[in-house]
Amino acid sequence: LLIGGPLPAQLPAATAWADMALPDVPAGLPSDVLLSRPDVRQAEQQLIAANANIGAARAAFFPTISLTGSFGTASTSLNGLFDHSAWSFIPQVTLPLFDAGRTRNNLRVSEGQRDIATAQYEKAVQGAFRDVADALAGRATLVDQLASQQAETDAEAERFKLSNLLYTNGVASSLDQLDAQRSLFVSQQALVQVKLALLQNRIAVYRALGGGWTDV
């Protein structure tokens, strides 16, 4: 046996698809949730070490938008950041990024180190928004695929039901019945694959958001 021993008397029950469902992605999810991503937090700590004003850094490089639209897919604002497959956010700087008044600390941190910390922060923020945009785009595609595949599976189920009825009444052959059954099984397997891909995508969205959205 693959388990290396006898099977236990009581095996755990199989988990239904409904029990494996993850929470739906909410509408109007604020971009502030991305501040909990490890890469963004690390980049902010590097800016702090370089004596940066984090409020000014966020104003300069972190778009304050809703990530999701009314159906939990990417919002217009999020898609607008990548209209031409490139970052199009225009910084709105209202405060100096580095406090020139901290003369002692300024002597300890070179201008080059500040430039590096700033560039790394900008890169981390852009990467965070790109990850979310890609994951939500994949979700929208999979939701459409699920609806299409479910409709096909329902149609194949009706076809098999009719074929079985015709066979029972001697109108159709067993070959017709088996062909309808095979088509139903193929469609059901495809439906399972789409559902699995949707679950995997939900995990990707959860990861891109820095750990989820349940506390938002």
mmCIF file of C-alpha atoms in Angstrom:
data_model
loop_
_atom_site.group_PDB
_atom_site.id
_atom_site.type_symbol
_atom_site.label_atom_id
_atom_site.label_comp_id
_atom_site.label_asym_id
_atom_site.label_seq_id
_atom_site.Cartn_x
_atom_site.Cartn_y
_atom_site.Cartn_z
ATOM 1 C CA LEU A 1 0.000 0.000 0.000
ATOM 2 C CA LEU A 2 1.142 3.551 -0.692
ATOM 3 C CA ILE A 3 0.485 4.577 2.905
ATOM 4 C CA GLY A 4 2.881 1.904 4.183
ATOM 5 C CA GLY A 5 0.354 0.061 6.317
ATOM 6 C CA PRO A 6 -3.242 -1.046 6.672
ATOM 7 C CA LEU A 7 -6.013 1.440 6.062
ATOM 8 C CA PRO A 8 -7.701 2.886 9.176
ATOM 9 C CA ALA A 9 -11.216 1.724 9.913
ATOM 10 C CA GLN A 10 -12.635 5.236 9.618
ATOM 11 C CA LEU A 11 -11.408 7.213 6.623
ATOM 12 C CA PRO A 12 -12.054 10.965 6.508
ATOM 13 C CA ALA A 13 -14.931 11.973 4.283
ATOM 14 C CA ALA A 14 -14.152 13.542 0.941
ATOM 15 C CA THR A 15 -14.237 17.339 0.854
ATOM 16 C CA ALA A 16 -16.923 18.828 -1.371
ATOM 17 C CA TRP A 17 -16.157 21.714 -3.719
ATOM 18 C CA ALA A 18 -18.478 23.972 -1.737
ATOM 19 C CA ASP A 19 -16.476 23.309 1.437
ATOM 20 C CA MET A 20 -13.238 24.283 -0.313
ATOM 21 C CA ALA A 21 -14.570 27.638 -1.471
ATOM 22 C CA LEU A 22 -12.498 30.634 -0.389
ATOM 23 C CA PRO A 23 -14.102 33.998 0.452
ATOM 24 C CA ASP A 24 -15.127 36.032 -2.569
ATOM 25 C CA VAL A 25 -12.918 38.954 -3.488
ATOM 26 C CA PRO A 26 -14.833 42.020 -2.230
ATOM 27 C CA ALA A 27 -15.649 45.073 -4.310
ATOM 28 C CA GLY A 28 -13.976 48.381 -3.576
ATOM 29 C CA LEU A 29 -10.890 46.840 -1.987
ATOM 30 C CA PRO A 30 -8.559 49.718 -1.016
ATOM 31 C CA SER A 31 -4.972 49.687 -2.213
ATOM 32 C CA ASP A 32 -3.818 50.220 1.385
ATOM 33 C CA VAL A 33 -4.005 46.436 1.861
ATOM 34 C CA LEU A 34 -0.818 46.205 -0.218
ATOM 35 C CA LEU A 35 1.091 47.992 2.537
ATOM 36 C CA SER A 36 1.085 44.678 4.422
ATOM 37 C CA ARG A 37 3.007 42.885 1.663
ATOM 38 C CA PRO A 38 6.429 41.776 2.935
ATOM 39 C CA ASP A 39 8.283 43.306 -0.021
ATOM 40 C CA VAL A 40 6.581 46.689 0.390
ATOM 41 C CA ARG A 41 7.163 46.678 4.147
ATOM 42 C CA GLN A 42 10.816 45.798 3.651
ATOM 43 C CA ALA A 43 11.234 48.607 1.115
ATOM 44 C CA GLU A 44 9.621 51.062 3.525
ATOM 45 C CA GLN A 45 11.975 49.993 6.298
ATOM 46 C CA GLN A 46 14.912 50.646 3.984
ATOM 47 C CA LEU A 47 13.561 54.142 3.371
ATOM 48 C CA ILE A 48 13.174 54.691 7.095
ATOM 49 C CA ALA A 49 16.788 53.626 7.572
ATOM 50 C CA ALA A 50 17.714 56.282 4.996
ATOM 51 C CA ASN A 51 15.775 58.901 7.033
ATOM 52 C CA ALA A 52 12.910 59.156 4.552
ATOM 53 C CA ASN A 53 9.494 60.618 5.238
ATOM 54 C CA ILE A 54 7.241 57.582 4.671
ATOM 55 C CA GLY A 55 4.157 59.754 4.240
ATOM 56 C CA ALA A 56 5.877 61.628 1.441
ATOM 57 C CA ALA A 57 7.143 58.371 -0.084
ATOM 58 C CA ARG A 58 3.635 56.938 -0.214
ATOM 59 C CA ALA A 59 2.278 60.161 -1.697
ATOM 60 C CA ALA A 60 4.987 60.059 -4.343
ATOM 61 C CA PHE A 61 4.908 56.395 -5.335
ATOM 62 C CA PHE A 62 1.843 54.652 -3.839
ATOM 63 C CA PRO A 63 -1.480 55.162 -5.696
ATOM 64 C CA THR A 64 -4.494 55.436 -3.383
ATOM 65 C CA ILE A 65 -7.214 53.686 -5.389
ATOM 66 C CA SER A 66 -9.768 50.889 -5.240
ATOM 67 C CA LEU A 67 -8.218 47.680 -6.523
ATOM 68 C CA THR A 68 -11.486 45.905 -7.330
ATOM 69 C CA GLY A 69 -14.678 46.844 -9.113
ATOM 70 C CA SER A 70 -18.274 45.882 -8.410
ATOM 71 C CA PHE A 71 -17.772 42.177 -9.188
ATOM 72 C CA GLY A 72 -14.445 41.675 -7.434
ATOM 73 C CA THR A 73 -12.491 42.019 -10.666
ATOM 74 C CA ALA A 74 -9.854 44.636 -11.453
ATOM 75 C CA SER A 75 -11.143 48.187 -11.127
ATOM 76 C CA THR A 76 -10.873 50.789 -13.864
ATOM 77 C CA SER A 77 -8.386 52.665 -11.699
ATOM 78 C CA LEU A 78 -6.141 49.613 -11.381
ATOM 79 C CA ASN A 79 -6.263 48.844 -15.093
ATOM 80 C CA GLY A 80 -5.532 52.501 -15.781
ATOM 81 C CA LEU A 81 -2.158 52.149 -14.083
ATOM 82 C CA PHE A 82 -1.108 49.792 -16.883
ATOM 83 C CA ASP A 83 -3.010 51.167 -19.880
ATOM 84 C CA HIS A 84 -0.005 50.695 -22.132
ATOM 85 C CA SER A 85 1.575 47.762 -20.266
ATOM 86 C CA ALA A 86 3.697 50.295 -18.404
ATOM 87 C CA TRP A 87 3.361 52.102 -15.099
ATOM 88 C CA SER A 88 1.457 55.340 -15.663
ATOM 89 C CA PHE A 89 1.013 56.660 -12.120
ATOM 90 C CA ILE A 90 2.047 60.316 -11.807
ATOM 91 C CA PRO A 91 3.566 61.038 -8.380
ATOM 92 C CA GLN A 92 1.801 63.653 -6.286
ATOM 93 C CA VAL A 93 4.561 65.003 -4.052
ATOM 94 C CA THR A 94 3.426 67.414 -1.336
ATOM 95 C CA LEU A 95 6.196 66.790 1.206
ATOM 96 C CA PRO A 96 9.981 66.428 0.884
ATOM 97 C CA LEU A 97 10.882 62.763 0.660
ATOM 98 C CA PHE A 98 13.901 63.211 2.926
ATOM 99 C CA ASP A 99 14.026 65.530 5.920
ATOM 100 C CA ALA A 100 16.891 67.912 5.300
ATOM 101 C CA GLY A 101 16.691 69.064 8.905
ATOM 102 C CA ARG A 102 18.195 65.865 10.252
ATOM 103 C CA THR A 103 21.762 66.999 9.640
ATOM 104 C CA ARG A 104 23.476 64.364 11.728
ATOM 105 C CA ASN A 105 21.624 61.489 10.131
ATOM 106 C CA ASN A 106 22.043 63.039 6.694
ATOM 107 C CA LEU A 107 25.797 62.840 7.142
ATOM 108 C CA ARG A 108 25.507 59.116 7.778
ATOM 109 C CA VAL A 109 23.431 58.303 4.739
ATOM 110 C CA SER A 110 24.899 58.988 1.334
ATOM 111 C CA GLU A 111 22.844 60.353 -1.530
ATOM 112 C CA GLY A 112 23.514 57.142 -3.431
ATOM 113 C CA GLN A 113 22.014 55.038 -0.641
ATOM 114 C CA ARG A 114 18.921 57.209 -0.671
ATOM 115 C CA ASP A 115 18.568 56.849 -4.419
ATOM 116 C CA ILE A 116 18.840 53.076 -4.110
ATOM 117 C CA ALA A 117 16.266 52.920 -1.302
ATOM 118 C CA THR A 118 13.889 55.153 -3.257
ATOM 119 C CA ALA A 119 14.255 53.099 -6.445
ATOM 120 C CA GLN A 120 13.708 49.845 -4.547
ATOM 121 C CA TYR A 121 10.571 51.238 -2.922
ATOM 122 C CA GLU A 122 9.181 52.409 -6.249
ATOM 123 C CA LYS A 123 9.927 49.005 -7.776
ATOM 124 C CA ALA A 124 8.270 47.160 -4.869
ATOM 125 C CA VAL A 125 5.119 49.274 -5.139
ATOM 126 C CA GLN A 126 4.863 48.843 -8.902
ATOM 127 C CA GLY A 127 5.425 45.100 -8.554
ATOM 128 C CA ALA A 128 2.693 44.844 -5.918
ATOM 129 C CA PHE A 129 0.111 46.586 -8.093
ATOM 130 C CA ARG A 130 1.179 44.539 -11.133
ATOM 131 C CA ASP A 131 0.783 41.261 -9.206
ATOM 132 C CA VAL A 132 -2.748 42.204 -8.172
ATOM 133 C CA ALA A 133 -3.686 43.361 -11.676
ATOM 134 C CA ASP A 134 -2.428 40.107 -13.213
ATOM 135 C CA ALA A 135 -4.158 37.922 -10.618
ATOM 136 C CA LEU A 136 -7.487 39.740 -10.980
ATOM 137 C CA ALA A 137 -7.266 39.606 -14.782
ATOM 138 C CA GLY A 138 -6.783 35.855 -14.539
ATOM 139 C CA ARG A 139 -9.774 35.622 -12.220
ATOM 140 C CA ALA A 140 -12.029 37.436 -14.691
ATOM 141 C CA THR A 141 -11.011 35.027 -17.450
ATOM 142 C CA LEU A 142 -11.587 31.973 -15.266
ATOM 143 C CA VAL A 143 -15.006 33.185 -14.118
ATOM 144 C CA ASP A 144 -16.075 33.416 -17.767
ATOM 145 C CA GLN A 145 -14.612 29.978 -18.473
ATOM 146 C CA LEU A 146 -16.461 28.511 -15.492
ATOM 147 C CA ALA A 147 -19.816 29.842 -16.688
ATOM 148 C CA SER A 148 -19.195 28.522 -20.203
ATOM 149 C CA GLN A 149 -18.018 25.107 -19.025
ATOM 150 C CA GLN A 150 -20.899 24.763 -16.570
ATOM 151 C CA ALA A 151 -23.368 25.446 -19.376
ATOM 152 C CA GLU A 152 -21.661 22.838 -21.559
ATOM 153 C CA THR A 153 -21.708 20.264 -18.755
ATOM 154 C CA ASP A 154 -25.400 20.893 -18.095
ATOM 155 C CA ALA A 155 -26.121 20.399 -21.795
ATOM 156 C CA GLU A 156 -24.129 17.145 -21.865
ATOM 157 C CA ALA A 157 -26.014 15.928 -18.792
ATOM 158 C CA GLU A 158 -29.327 16.543 -20.561
ATOM 159 C CA ARG A 159 -28.008 14.801 -23.655
ATOM 160 C CA PHE A 160 -27.004 11.752 -21.610
ATOM 161 C CA LYS A 161 -30.362 11.736 -19.845
ATOM 162 C CA LEU A 162 -32.163 11.747 -23.187
ATOM 163 C CA SER A 163 -29.837 9.116 -24.646
ATOM 164 C CA ASN A 164 -30.405 6.880 -21.639
ATOM 165 C CA LEU A 165 -34.170 7.262 -22.010
ATOM 166 C CA LEU A 166 -34.003 6.419 -25.713
ATOM 167 C CA TYR A 167 -31.849 3.380 -24.999
ATOM 168 C CA THR A 168 -34.249 2.169 -22.307
ATOM 169 C CA ASN A 169 -37.105 2.389 -24.785
ATOM 170 C CA GLY A 170 -35.145 0.596 -27.486
ATOM 171 C CA VAL A 171 -34.859 3.627 -29.749
ATOM 172 C CA ALA A 172 -31.112 4.217 -29.361
ATOM 173 C CA SER A 173 -28.242 1.745 -29.275
ATOM 174 C CA SER A 174 -25.921 1.106 -26.358
ATOM 175 C CA LEU A 175 -23.165 2.725 -28.416
ATOM 176 C CA ASP A 176 -25.166 5.977 -28.526
ATOM 177 C CA GLN A 177 -25.663 5.800 -24.781
ATOM 178 C CA LEU A 178 -21.973 5.158 -24.108
ATOM 179 C CA ASP A 179 -20.954 7.995 -26.417
ATOM 180 C CA ALA A 180 -23.227 10.420 -24.555
ATOM 181 C CA GLN A 181 -21.867 9.181 -21.238
ATOM 182 C CA ARG A 182 -18.278 9.610 -22.410
ATOM 183 C CA SER A 183 -18.984 13.168 -23.551
ATOM 184 C CA LEU A 184 -20.534 13.950 -20.168
ATOM 185 C CA PHE A 185 -17.508 12.599 -18.295
ATOM 186 C CA VAL A 186 -15.118 14.628 -20.460
ATOM 187 C CA SER A 187 -17.136 17.779 -19.837
ATOM 188 C CA GLN A 188 -17.296 17.097 -16.096
ATOM 189 C CA GLN A 189 -13.529 16.637 -15.962
ATOM 190 C CA ALA A 190 -13.029 19.932 -17.781
ATOM 191 C CA LEU A 191 -15.352 21.616 -15.277
ATOM 192 C CA VAL A 192 -13.311 20.257 -12.383
ATOM 193 C CA GLN A 193 -10.133 21.626 -13.963
ATOM 194 C CA VAL A 194 -11.633 25.107 -14.313
ATOM 195 C CA LYS A 195 -12.828 25.034 -10.695
ATOM 196 C CA LEU A 196 -9.364 23.963 -9.583
ATOM 197 C CA ALA A 197 -7.762 26.761 -11.594
ATOM 198 C CA LEU A 198 -10.177 29.236 -10.003
ATOM 199 C CA LEU A 199 -9.201 28.059 -6.514
ATOM 200 C CA GLN A 200 -5.521 28.356 -7.407
ATOM 201 C CA ASN A 201 -6.147 31.848 -8.763
ATOM 202 C CA ARG A 202 -7.900 32.828 -5.525
ATOM 203 C CA ILE A 203 -4.746 31.835 -3.673
ATOM 204 C CA ALA A 204 -2.706 33.942 -6.109
ATOM 205 C CA VAL A 205 -4.972 36.943 -5.434
ATOM 206 C CA TYR A 206 -4.677 36.342 -1.691
ATOM 207 C CA ARG A 207 -0.883 36.230 -1.954
ATOM 208 C CA ALA A 208 -0.705 39.305 -4.193
ATOM 209 C CA LEU A 209 -2.721 41.277 -1.645
ATOM 210 C CA GLY A 210 -0.199 40.483 1.053
ATOM 211 C CA GLY A 211 -2.232 37.908 2.936
ATOM 212 C CA GLY A 212 -5.859 38.485 2.077
ATOM 213 C CA TRP A 213 -8.639 40.936 2.693
ATOM 214 C CA THR A 214 -10.745 39.552 5.560
ATOM 215 C CA ASP A 215 -9.736 42.328 7.947
ATOM 216 C CA VAL A 216 -10.435 45.144 5.483
#
